[in-house]
Coordinates of C-alpha atoms and ligand atoms in Angstrom, one line a residue:
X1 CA 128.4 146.1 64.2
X2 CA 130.7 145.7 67.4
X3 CA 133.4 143.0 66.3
X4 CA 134.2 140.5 69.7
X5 CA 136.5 138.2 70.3
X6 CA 135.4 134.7 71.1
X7 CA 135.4 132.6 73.4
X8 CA 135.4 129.3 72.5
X9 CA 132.7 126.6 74.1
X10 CA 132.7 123.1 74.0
X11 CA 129.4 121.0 74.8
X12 CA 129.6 117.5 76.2
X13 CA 125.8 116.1 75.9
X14 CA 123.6 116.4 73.2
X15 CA 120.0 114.9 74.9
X16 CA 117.1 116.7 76.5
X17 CA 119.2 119.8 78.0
X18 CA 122.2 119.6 75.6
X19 CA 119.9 120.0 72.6
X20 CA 118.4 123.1 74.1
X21 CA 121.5 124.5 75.4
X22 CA 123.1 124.4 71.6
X23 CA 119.7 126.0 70.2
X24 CA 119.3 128.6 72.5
X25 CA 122.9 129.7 72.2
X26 CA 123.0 129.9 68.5
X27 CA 119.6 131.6 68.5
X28 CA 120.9 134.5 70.3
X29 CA 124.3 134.4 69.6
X30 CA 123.9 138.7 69.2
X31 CA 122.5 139.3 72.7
X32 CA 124.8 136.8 74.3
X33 CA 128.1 138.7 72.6
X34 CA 126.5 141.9 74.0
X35 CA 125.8 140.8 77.7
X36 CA 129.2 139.4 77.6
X37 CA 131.6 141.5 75.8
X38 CA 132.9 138.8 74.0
X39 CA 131.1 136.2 70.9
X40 CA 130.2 133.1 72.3
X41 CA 131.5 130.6 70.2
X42 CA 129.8 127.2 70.0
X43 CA 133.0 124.7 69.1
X44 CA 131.2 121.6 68.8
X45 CA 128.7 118.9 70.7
X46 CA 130.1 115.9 71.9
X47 CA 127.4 113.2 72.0
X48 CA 127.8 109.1 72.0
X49 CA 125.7 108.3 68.8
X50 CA 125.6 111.2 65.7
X51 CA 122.3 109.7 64.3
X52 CA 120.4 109.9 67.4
X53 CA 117.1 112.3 67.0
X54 CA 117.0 115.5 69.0
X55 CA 115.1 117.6 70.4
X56 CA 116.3 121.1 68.5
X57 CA 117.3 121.4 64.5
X58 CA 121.0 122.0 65.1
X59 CA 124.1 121.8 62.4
X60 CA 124.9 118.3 62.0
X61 CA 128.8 119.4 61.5
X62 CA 129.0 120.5 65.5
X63 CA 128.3 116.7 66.6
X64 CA 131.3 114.6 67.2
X65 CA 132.2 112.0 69.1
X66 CA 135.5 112.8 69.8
X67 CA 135.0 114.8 73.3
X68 CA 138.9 114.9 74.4
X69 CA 139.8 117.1 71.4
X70 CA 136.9 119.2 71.9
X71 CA 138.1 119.3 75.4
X72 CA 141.6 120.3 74.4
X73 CA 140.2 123.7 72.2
X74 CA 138.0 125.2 74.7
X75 CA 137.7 128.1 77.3
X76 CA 134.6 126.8 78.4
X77 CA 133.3 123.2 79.1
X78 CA 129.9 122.8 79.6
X79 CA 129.3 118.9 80.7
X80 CA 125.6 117.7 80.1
X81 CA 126.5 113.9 79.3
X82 CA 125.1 112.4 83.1
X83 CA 126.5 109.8 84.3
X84 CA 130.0 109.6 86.7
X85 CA 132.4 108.3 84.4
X86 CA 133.8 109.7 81.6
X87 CA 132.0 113.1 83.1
X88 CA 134.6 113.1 85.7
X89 CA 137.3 112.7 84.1
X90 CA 136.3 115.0 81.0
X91 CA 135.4 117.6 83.4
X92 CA 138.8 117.1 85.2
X93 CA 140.6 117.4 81.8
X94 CA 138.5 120.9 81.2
X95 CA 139.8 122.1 84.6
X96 CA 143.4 121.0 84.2
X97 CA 143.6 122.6 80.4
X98 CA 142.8 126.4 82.0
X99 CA 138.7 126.0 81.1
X100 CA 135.6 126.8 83.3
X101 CA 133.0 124.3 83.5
X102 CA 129.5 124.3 83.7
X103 CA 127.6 121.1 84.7
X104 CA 124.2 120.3 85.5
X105 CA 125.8 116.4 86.8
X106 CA 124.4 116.9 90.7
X107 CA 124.8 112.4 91.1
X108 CA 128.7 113.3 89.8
X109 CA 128.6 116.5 92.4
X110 CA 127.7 114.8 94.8
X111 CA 129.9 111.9 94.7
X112 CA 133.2 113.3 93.6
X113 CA 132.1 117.5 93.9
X114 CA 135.5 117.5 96.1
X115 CA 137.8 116.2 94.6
X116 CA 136.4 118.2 91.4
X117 CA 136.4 121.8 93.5
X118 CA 139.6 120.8 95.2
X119 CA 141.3 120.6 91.5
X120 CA 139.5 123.6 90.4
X121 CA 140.8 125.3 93.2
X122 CA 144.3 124.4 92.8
X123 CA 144.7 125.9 88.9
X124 CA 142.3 128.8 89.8
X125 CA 139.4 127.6 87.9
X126 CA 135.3 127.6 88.4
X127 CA 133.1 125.1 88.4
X128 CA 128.9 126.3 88.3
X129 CA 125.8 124.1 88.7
X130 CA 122.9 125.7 88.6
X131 CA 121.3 123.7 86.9
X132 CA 121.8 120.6 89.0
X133 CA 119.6 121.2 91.5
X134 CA 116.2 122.6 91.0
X135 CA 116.2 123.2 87.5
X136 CA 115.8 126.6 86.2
X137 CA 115.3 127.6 89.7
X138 CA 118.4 129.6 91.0
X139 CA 119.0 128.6 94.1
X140 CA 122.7 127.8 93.8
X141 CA 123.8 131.5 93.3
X142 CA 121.7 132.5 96.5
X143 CA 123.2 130.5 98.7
X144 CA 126.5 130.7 97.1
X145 CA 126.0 134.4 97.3
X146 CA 123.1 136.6 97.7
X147 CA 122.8 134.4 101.5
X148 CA 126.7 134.4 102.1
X149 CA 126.1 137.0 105.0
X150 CA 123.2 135.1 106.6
X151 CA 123.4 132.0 108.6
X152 CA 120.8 129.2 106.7
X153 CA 118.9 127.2 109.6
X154 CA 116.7 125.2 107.5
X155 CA 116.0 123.9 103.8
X156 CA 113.0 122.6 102.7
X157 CA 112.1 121.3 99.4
X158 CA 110.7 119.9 96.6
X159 CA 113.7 119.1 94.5
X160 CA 113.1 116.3 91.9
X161 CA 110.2 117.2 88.8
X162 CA 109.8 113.4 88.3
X163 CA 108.2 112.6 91.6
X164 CA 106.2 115.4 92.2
X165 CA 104.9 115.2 88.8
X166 CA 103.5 111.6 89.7
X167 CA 102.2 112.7 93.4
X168 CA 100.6 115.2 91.9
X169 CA 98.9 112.8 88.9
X170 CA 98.2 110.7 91.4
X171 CA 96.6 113.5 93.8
X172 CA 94.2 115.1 91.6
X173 CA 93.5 113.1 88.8
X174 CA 93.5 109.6 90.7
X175 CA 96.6 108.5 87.8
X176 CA 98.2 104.9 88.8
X177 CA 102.2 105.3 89.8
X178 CA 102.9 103.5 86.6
X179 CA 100.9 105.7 84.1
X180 CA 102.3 109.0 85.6
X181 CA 106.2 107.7 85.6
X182 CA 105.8 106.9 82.0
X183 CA 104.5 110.6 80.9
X184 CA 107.4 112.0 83.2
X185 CA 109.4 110.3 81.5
X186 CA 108.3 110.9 77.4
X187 CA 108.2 114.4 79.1
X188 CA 112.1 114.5 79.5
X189 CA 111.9 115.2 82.9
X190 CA 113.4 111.9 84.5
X191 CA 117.0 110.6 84.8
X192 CA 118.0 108.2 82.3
X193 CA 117.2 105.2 85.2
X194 CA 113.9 107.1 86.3
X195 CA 115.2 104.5 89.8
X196 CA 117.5 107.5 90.4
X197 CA 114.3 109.7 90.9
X198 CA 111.8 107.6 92.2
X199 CA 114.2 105.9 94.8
X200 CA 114.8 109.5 95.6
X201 CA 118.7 109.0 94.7
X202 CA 118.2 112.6 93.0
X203 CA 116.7 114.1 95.6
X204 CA 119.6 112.9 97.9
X205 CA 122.1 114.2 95.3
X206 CA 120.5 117.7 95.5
X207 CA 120.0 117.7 99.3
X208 CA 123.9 116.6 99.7
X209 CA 124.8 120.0 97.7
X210 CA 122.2 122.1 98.9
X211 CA 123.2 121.4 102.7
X212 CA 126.6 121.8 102.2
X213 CA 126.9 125.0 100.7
X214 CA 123.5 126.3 103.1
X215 CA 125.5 125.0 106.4
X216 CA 129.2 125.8 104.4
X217 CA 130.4 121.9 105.5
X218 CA 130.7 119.1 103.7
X219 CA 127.7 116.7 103.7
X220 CA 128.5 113.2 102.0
X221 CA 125.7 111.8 99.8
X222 CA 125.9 108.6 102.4
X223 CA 124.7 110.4 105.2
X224 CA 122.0 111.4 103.3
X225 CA 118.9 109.5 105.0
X226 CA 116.6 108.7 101.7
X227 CA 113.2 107.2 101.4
X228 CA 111.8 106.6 98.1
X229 CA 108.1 107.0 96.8
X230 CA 107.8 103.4 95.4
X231 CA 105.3 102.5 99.1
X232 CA 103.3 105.6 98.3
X233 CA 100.0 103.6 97.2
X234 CA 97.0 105.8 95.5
X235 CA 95.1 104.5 98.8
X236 CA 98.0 106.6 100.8
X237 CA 97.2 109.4 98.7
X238 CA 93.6 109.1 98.8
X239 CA 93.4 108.6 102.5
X240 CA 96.0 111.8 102.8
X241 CA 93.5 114.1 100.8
X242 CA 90.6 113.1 102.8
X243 CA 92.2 114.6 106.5
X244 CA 93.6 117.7 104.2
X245 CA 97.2 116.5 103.4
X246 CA 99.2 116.0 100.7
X247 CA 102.0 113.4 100.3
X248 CA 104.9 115.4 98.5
X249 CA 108.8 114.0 98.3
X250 CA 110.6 116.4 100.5
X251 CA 114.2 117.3 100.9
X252 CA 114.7 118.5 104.3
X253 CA 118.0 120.0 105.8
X254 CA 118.3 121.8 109.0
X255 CA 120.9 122.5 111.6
X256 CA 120.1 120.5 114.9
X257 CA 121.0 119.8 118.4
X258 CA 122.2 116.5 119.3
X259 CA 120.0 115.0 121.6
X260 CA 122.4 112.9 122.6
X261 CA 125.3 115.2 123.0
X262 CA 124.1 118.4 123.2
X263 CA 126.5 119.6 120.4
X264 CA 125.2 121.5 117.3
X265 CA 124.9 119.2 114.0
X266 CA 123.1 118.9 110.7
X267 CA 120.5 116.6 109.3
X268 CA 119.8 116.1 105.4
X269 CA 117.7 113.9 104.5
X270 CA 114.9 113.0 101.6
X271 CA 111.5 111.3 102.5
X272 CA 108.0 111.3 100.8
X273 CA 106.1 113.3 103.8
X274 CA 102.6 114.8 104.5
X275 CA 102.2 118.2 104.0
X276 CA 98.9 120.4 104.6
X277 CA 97.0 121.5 101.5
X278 CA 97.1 125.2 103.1
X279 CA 100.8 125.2 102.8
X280 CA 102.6 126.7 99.7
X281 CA 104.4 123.6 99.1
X282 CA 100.8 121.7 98.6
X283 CA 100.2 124.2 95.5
X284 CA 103.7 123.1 93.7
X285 CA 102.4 120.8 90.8
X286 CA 103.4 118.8 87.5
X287 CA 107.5 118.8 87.4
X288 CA 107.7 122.5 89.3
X289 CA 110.3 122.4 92.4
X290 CA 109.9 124.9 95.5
X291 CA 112.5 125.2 97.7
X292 CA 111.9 127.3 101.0
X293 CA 114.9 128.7 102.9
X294 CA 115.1 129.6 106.4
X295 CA 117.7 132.0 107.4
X296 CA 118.3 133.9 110.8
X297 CA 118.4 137.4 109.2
X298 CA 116.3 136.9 106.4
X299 CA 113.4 135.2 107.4
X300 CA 111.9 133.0 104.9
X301 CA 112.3 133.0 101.7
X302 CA 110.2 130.7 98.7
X303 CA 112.6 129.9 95.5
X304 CA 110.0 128.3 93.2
X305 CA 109.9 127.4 89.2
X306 CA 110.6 124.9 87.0
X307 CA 112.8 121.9 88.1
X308 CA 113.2 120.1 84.9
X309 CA 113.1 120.3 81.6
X310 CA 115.5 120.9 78.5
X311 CA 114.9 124.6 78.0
X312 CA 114.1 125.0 81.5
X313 CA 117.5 123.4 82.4
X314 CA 119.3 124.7 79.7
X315 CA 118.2 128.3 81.1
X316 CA 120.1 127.4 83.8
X317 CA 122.7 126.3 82.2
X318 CA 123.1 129.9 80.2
X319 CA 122.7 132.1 83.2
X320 CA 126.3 130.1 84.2
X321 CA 127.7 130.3 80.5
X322 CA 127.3 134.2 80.9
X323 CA 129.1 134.4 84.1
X324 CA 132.1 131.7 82.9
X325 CA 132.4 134.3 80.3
X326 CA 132.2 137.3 81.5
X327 CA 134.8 136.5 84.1
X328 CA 137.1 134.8 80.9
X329 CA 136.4 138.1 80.0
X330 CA 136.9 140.5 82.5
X331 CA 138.5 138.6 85.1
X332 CA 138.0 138.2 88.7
X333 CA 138.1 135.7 91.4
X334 CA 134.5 134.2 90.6
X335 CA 131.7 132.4 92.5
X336 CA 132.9 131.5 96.2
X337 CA 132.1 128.6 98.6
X338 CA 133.1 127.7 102.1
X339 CA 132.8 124.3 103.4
X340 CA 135.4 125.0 106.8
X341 CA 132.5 124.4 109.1
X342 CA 132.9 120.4 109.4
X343 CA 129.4 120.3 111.3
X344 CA 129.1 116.4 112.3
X345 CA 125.7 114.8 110.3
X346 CA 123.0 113.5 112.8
X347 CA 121.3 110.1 111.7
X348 CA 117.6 110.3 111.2
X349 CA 116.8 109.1 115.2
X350 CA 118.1 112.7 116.1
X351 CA 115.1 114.6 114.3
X352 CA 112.5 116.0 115.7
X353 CA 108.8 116.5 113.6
X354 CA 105.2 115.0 113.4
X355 CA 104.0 111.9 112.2
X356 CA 100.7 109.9 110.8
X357 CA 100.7 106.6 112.1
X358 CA 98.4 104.7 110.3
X359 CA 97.7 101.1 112.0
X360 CA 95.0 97.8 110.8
X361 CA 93.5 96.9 114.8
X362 CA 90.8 94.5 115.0
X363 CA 87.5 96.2 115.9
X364 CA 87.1 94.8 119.6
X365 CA 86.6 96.6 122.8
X366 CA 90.0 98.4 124.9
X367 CA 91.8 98.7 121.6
X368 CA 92.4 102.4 121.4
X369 CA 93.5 102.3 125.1
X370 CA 96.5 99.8 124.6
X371 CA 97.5 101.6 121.4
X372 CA 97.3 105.4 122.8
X373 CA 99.6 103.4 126.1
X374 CA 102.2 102.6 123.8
X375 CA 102.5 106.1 122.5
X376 CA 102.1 107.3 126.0
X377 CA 104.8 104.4 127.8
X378 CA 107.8 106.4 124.9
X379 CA 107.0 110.2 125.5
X380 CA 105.2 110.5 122.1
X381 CA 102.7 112.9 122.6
X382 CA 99.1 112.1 120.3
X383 CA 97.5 114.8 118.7
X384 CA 94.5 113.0 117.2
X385 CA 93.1 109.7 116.3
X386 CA 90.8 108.8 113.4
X387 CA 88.8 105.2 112.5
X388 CA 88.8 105.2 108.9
X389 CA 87.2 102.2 107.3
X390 CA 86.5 98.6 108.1
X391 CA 87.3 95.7 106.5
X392 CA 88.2 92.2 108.1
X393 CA 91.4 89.9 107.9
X394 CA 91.6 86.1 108.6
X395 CA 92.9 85.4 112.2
X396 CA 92.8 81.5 112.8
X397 CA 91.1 80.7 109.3
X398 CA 88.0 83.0 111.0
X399 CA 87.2 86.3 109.5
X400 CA 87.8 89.4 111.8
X401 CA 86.5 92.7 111.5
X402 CA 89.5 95.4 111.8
X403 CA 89.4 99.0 111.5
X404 CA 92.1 101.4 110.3
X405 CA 93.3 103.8 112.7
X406 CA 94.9 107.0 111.9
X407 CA 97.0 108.5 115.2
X408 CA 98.8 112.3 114.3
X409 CA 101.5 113.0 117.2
X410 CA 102.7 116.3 118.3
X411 CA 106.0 116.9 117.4
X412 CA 108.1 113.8 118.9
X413 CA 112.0 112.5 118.7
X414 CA 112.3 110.1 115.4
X415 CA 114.2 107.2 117.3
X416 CA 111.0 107.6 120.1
X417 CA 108.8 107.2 117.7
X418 CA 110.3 104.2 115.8
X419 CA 110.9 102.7 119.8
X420 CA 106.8 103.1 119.7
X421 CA 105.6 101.9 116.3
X422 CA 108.1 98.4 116.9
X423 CA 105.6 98.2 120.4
X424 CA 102.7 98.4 118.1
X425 CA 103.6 96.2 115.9
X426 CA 103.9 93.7 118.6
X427 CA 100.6 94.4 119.8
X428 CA 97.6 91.7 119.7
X429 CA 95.1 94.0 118.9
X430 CA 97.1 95.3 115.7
X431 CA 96.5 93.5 112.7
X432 CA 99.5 96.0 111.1
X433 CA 101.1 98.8 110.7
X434 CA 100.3 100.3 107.3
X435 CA 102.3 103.7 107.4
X436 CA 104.0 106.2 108.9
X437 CA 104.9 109.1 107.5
X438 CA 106.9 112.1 108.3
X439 CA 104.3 115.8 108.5
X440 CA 106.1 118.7 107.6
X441 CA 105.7 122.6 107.5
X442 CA 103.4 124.2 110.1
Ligands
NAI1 N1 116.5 116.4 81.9 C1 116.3 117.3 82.9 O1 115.2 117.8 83.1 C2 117.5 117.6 83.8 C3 118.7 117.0 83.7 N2 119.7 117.4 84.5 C4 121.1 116.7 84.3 O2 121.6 117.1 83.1 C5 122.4 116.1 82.6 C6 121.9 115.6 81.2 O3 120.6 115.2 81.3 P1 119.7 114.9 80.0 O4 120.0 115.9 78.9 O5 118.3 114.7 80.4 O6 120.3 113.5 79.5 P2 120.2 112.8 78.1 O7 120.3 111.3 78.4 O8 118.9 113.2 77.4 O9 121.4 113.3 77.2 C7 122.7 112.9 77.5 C8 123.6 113.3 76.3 O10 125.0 113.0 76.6 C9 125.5 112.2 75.6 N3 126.5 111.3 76.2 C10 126.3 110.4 77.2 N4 127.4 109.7 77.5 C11 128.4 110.2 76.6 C12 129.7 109.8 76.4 N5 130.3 108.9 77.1 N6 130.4 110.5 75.4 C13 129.8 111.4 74.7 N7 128.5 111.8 74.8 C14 127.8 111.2 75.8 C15 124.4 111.4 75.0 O11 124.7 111.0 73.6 C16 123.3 112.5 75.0 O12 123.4 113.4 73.9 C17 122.3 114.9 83.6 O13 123.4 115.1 84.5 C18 121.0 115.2 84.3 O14 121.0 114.7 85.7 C19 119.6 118.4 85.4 C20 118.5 119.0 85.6 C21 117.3 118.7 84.8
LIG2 N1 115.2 113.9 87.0 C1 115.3 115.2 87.6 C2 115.8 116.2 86.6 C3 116.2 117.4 87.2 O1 117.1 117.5 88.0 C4 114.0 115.6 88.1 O2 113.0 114.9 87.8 O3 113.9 116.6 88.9
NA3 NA1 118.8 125.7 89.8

């Protein structure tokens, strides 16, 4: 047998993907010495509580609590705790004792990846996150890498398993909201607070690092523009299968002319939109991700797999372990990034795209002429118009009949069509507005 040296690995997290990560490493402890040159040495797992269940049978004498001294003894830190702090400042001690780290932490990227890269820089260390966005999806390494040579115009995604696992319940098998969150969640799929995933927090997370190493700038997780799926009613849904849509959390990032300047900038931004049922992204179900990247040279491209999980992740996870060690091993400069471009972010009134208005007007005579005015009066160009059903609301204590119309516009400015849904609102003949929501993909 081929005697290796080790390298020594310390795990911070022992939950959903920590568990798997410690299972999956001593499993194959053989083929991982072999890819890497060197034995992969599992030093301990740091977790909060040692009696806490898990997921995986795994030697009770690895779990301690004591994560600074497992800190101090390793050449590799992999942090799957969550959370901001003490992640930060555990991953902060790896970097400054000589380790590499591997993190799957995208709210902790997100908010402090800076300051982290910036002191992983300074001692020449490396910091990889597949795992933290998209799951086992690699996405990370292509942009980091494989797309370096291109220039990325547009991201667009399905990046957090929770929600799209409780669209998609509530698309085809009519779930509530309520019943689906709960499964994603005994599933292991959602964030400790499942408010982080169905506020779209996560999402917002995994845009902020996708657009930044896609448009090589730095995009803060506050200029983020985030809606959440908590409005998303199964009557939404309903009436979004019945004119061929399908409502799916999106995370969209594209470069983008100011309108108001003229100057190129970027846009990032989360939001639950309508999508057709003949595009690929309508097809992505359960907790699966897609993310489809744009790129001048290369065309499209479709990254598409599992986005969460504890194996899944933990595969992610791995794939990082094995290049952390092969460079402890061989050497080398590592994984690069550029984030020089310091492309301003555009607010959400700057985008361009479709929308569904969906209004409650009261069923009387020269209604569909004032509305299709007000879309006229602020350039917003209509595509179609649907009367859905009928039902009546009280106006004056009387009971008056309204009807739900559904207007699609051509592709219009955002801050034109908010200028024209606040003139609807206002209208006499509009009981409501009941939604609008964003369409997406051609
Ligand atoms: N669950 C999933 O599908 C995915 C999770 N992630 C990310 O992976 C990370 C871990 O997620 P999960 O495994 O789901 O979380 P989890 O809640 O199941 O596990 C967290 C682990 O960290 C330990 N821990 C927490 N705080 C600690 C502290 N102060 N000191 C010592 N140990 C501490 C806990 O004892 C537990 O073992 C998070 O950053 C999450 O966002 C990323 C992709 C997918
Ligand atoms: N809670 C997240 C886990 C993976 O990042 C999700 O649901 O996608
Ligand atoms: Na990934």
């Amino acid at each position: 047998m081929i005697e290796y040296r080790n390298v020594r690995v310390a795990l911070l997290g022992g939950g959903t993907v920590g568990a798997q990560v410690a299972r999956l490493l001593l499993e194959h402890q053989e083929e991982f010495a072999s890819r890497v040159g060197a034995s992969l040495e599992l030093t301990g797992i740091a977790v909060r509580n040692l009696d806490s269940p898990r997921s995986a049978d795994l030697p009770k004498e690895l779990f301690t609590t004591d994560a600074e001294s497992l800190i101090l003894g390793a050449d590799i830190v992999i942090e799957v705790m969550g959370g901001l702090e003490p992640a930060r400042s555990y991953i902060l001690q790896a970097i400054n004792s000589g380790a590499d780290v591997v993190t799957a932490n995208k709210a902790l990227l997100a908010t402090h990846g800076t300051e982290l890269f910036e002191a992983a820089e300074r001692v020449g260390a490396q910091l990889y996150f597949e795992a933290a966005v998209a799951g086992a999806i690699p996405i990370i390494r292509p942009l980091r890498e494989s797309l370096a040579g291109d220039r990325v115009k547009r991201i667009m995604g399905i990046v957090n398993g929770t929600t799209n696992y409780i669209l998609d319940k509530m698309d085809v098998e009519g779930s509530t909201f309520d019943d689906a969150l709960a499964v994603a969640t005994e599933l292991g799929y959602a964030e400790a607070d499942p408010t982080a995933d169905v506020d779209a927090f996560d999402a917002a997370q995994k845009a902020s690092i996708l657009a930044s190493l896609a448009f090589h700038t730095t995009i803060p997780l506050e200029s983020v523009h985030r809606e959440g799926i908590r409005e998303i009613s199964g009557k939404t849904v309903e009436l979004a299968k019945k004119a061929g849509y399908v409502v799916k959390l999106l995370a969209v990032c594209e470069r983008l002319t100011d309108p108001a300047t003229g100057e190129e900038g970027v846009s990032a931004r989360v939001y639950p939109a309508l999508i057709s049922r003949e595009h690929p992204l309508a097809a992505v179900h359960k907790a699966n991700n897609a993310v489809f990247v744009e790129a001048e040279a290369a065309g499209s491209l479709m990254f598409y797999g599992a986005g969460a999980g504890g194996p899944e992740t933990a595969s992610a996870i791995l794939g990082d372990l094995v290049s952390a060690a092969r460079r402890h091993v061989i050497g080398g400069p590592g994984l690069g990034a550029s984030t020089h471009a310091n492309l301003p972010v555009l607010p959400i009134s700057a985008i361009t795209t479709r929308y569904h208005v969906t209004l409650s007007v009261f069923d009387r005579p020269g209604v569909l002429a004032s509305v299709a005015e007000e879309f006229a009066k602020h350039g917003v160009s209509v595509e179609l118009v649907e009367q859905g059903t009928f039902g009546s609301e009280a106006v004056s204590g009387e009971a008056a009949p309204t009807a739900t119309l559904v207007i699609g516009t051509h592709a219009a400015l955002e801050s034109d069509l908010a200028a024209t849904v606040s003139a609807l609102a206002q209208l006499d003949a509009v009981s409501s507005v009941v939604s609008v929501l964003r369409v997406e993909g051609a």
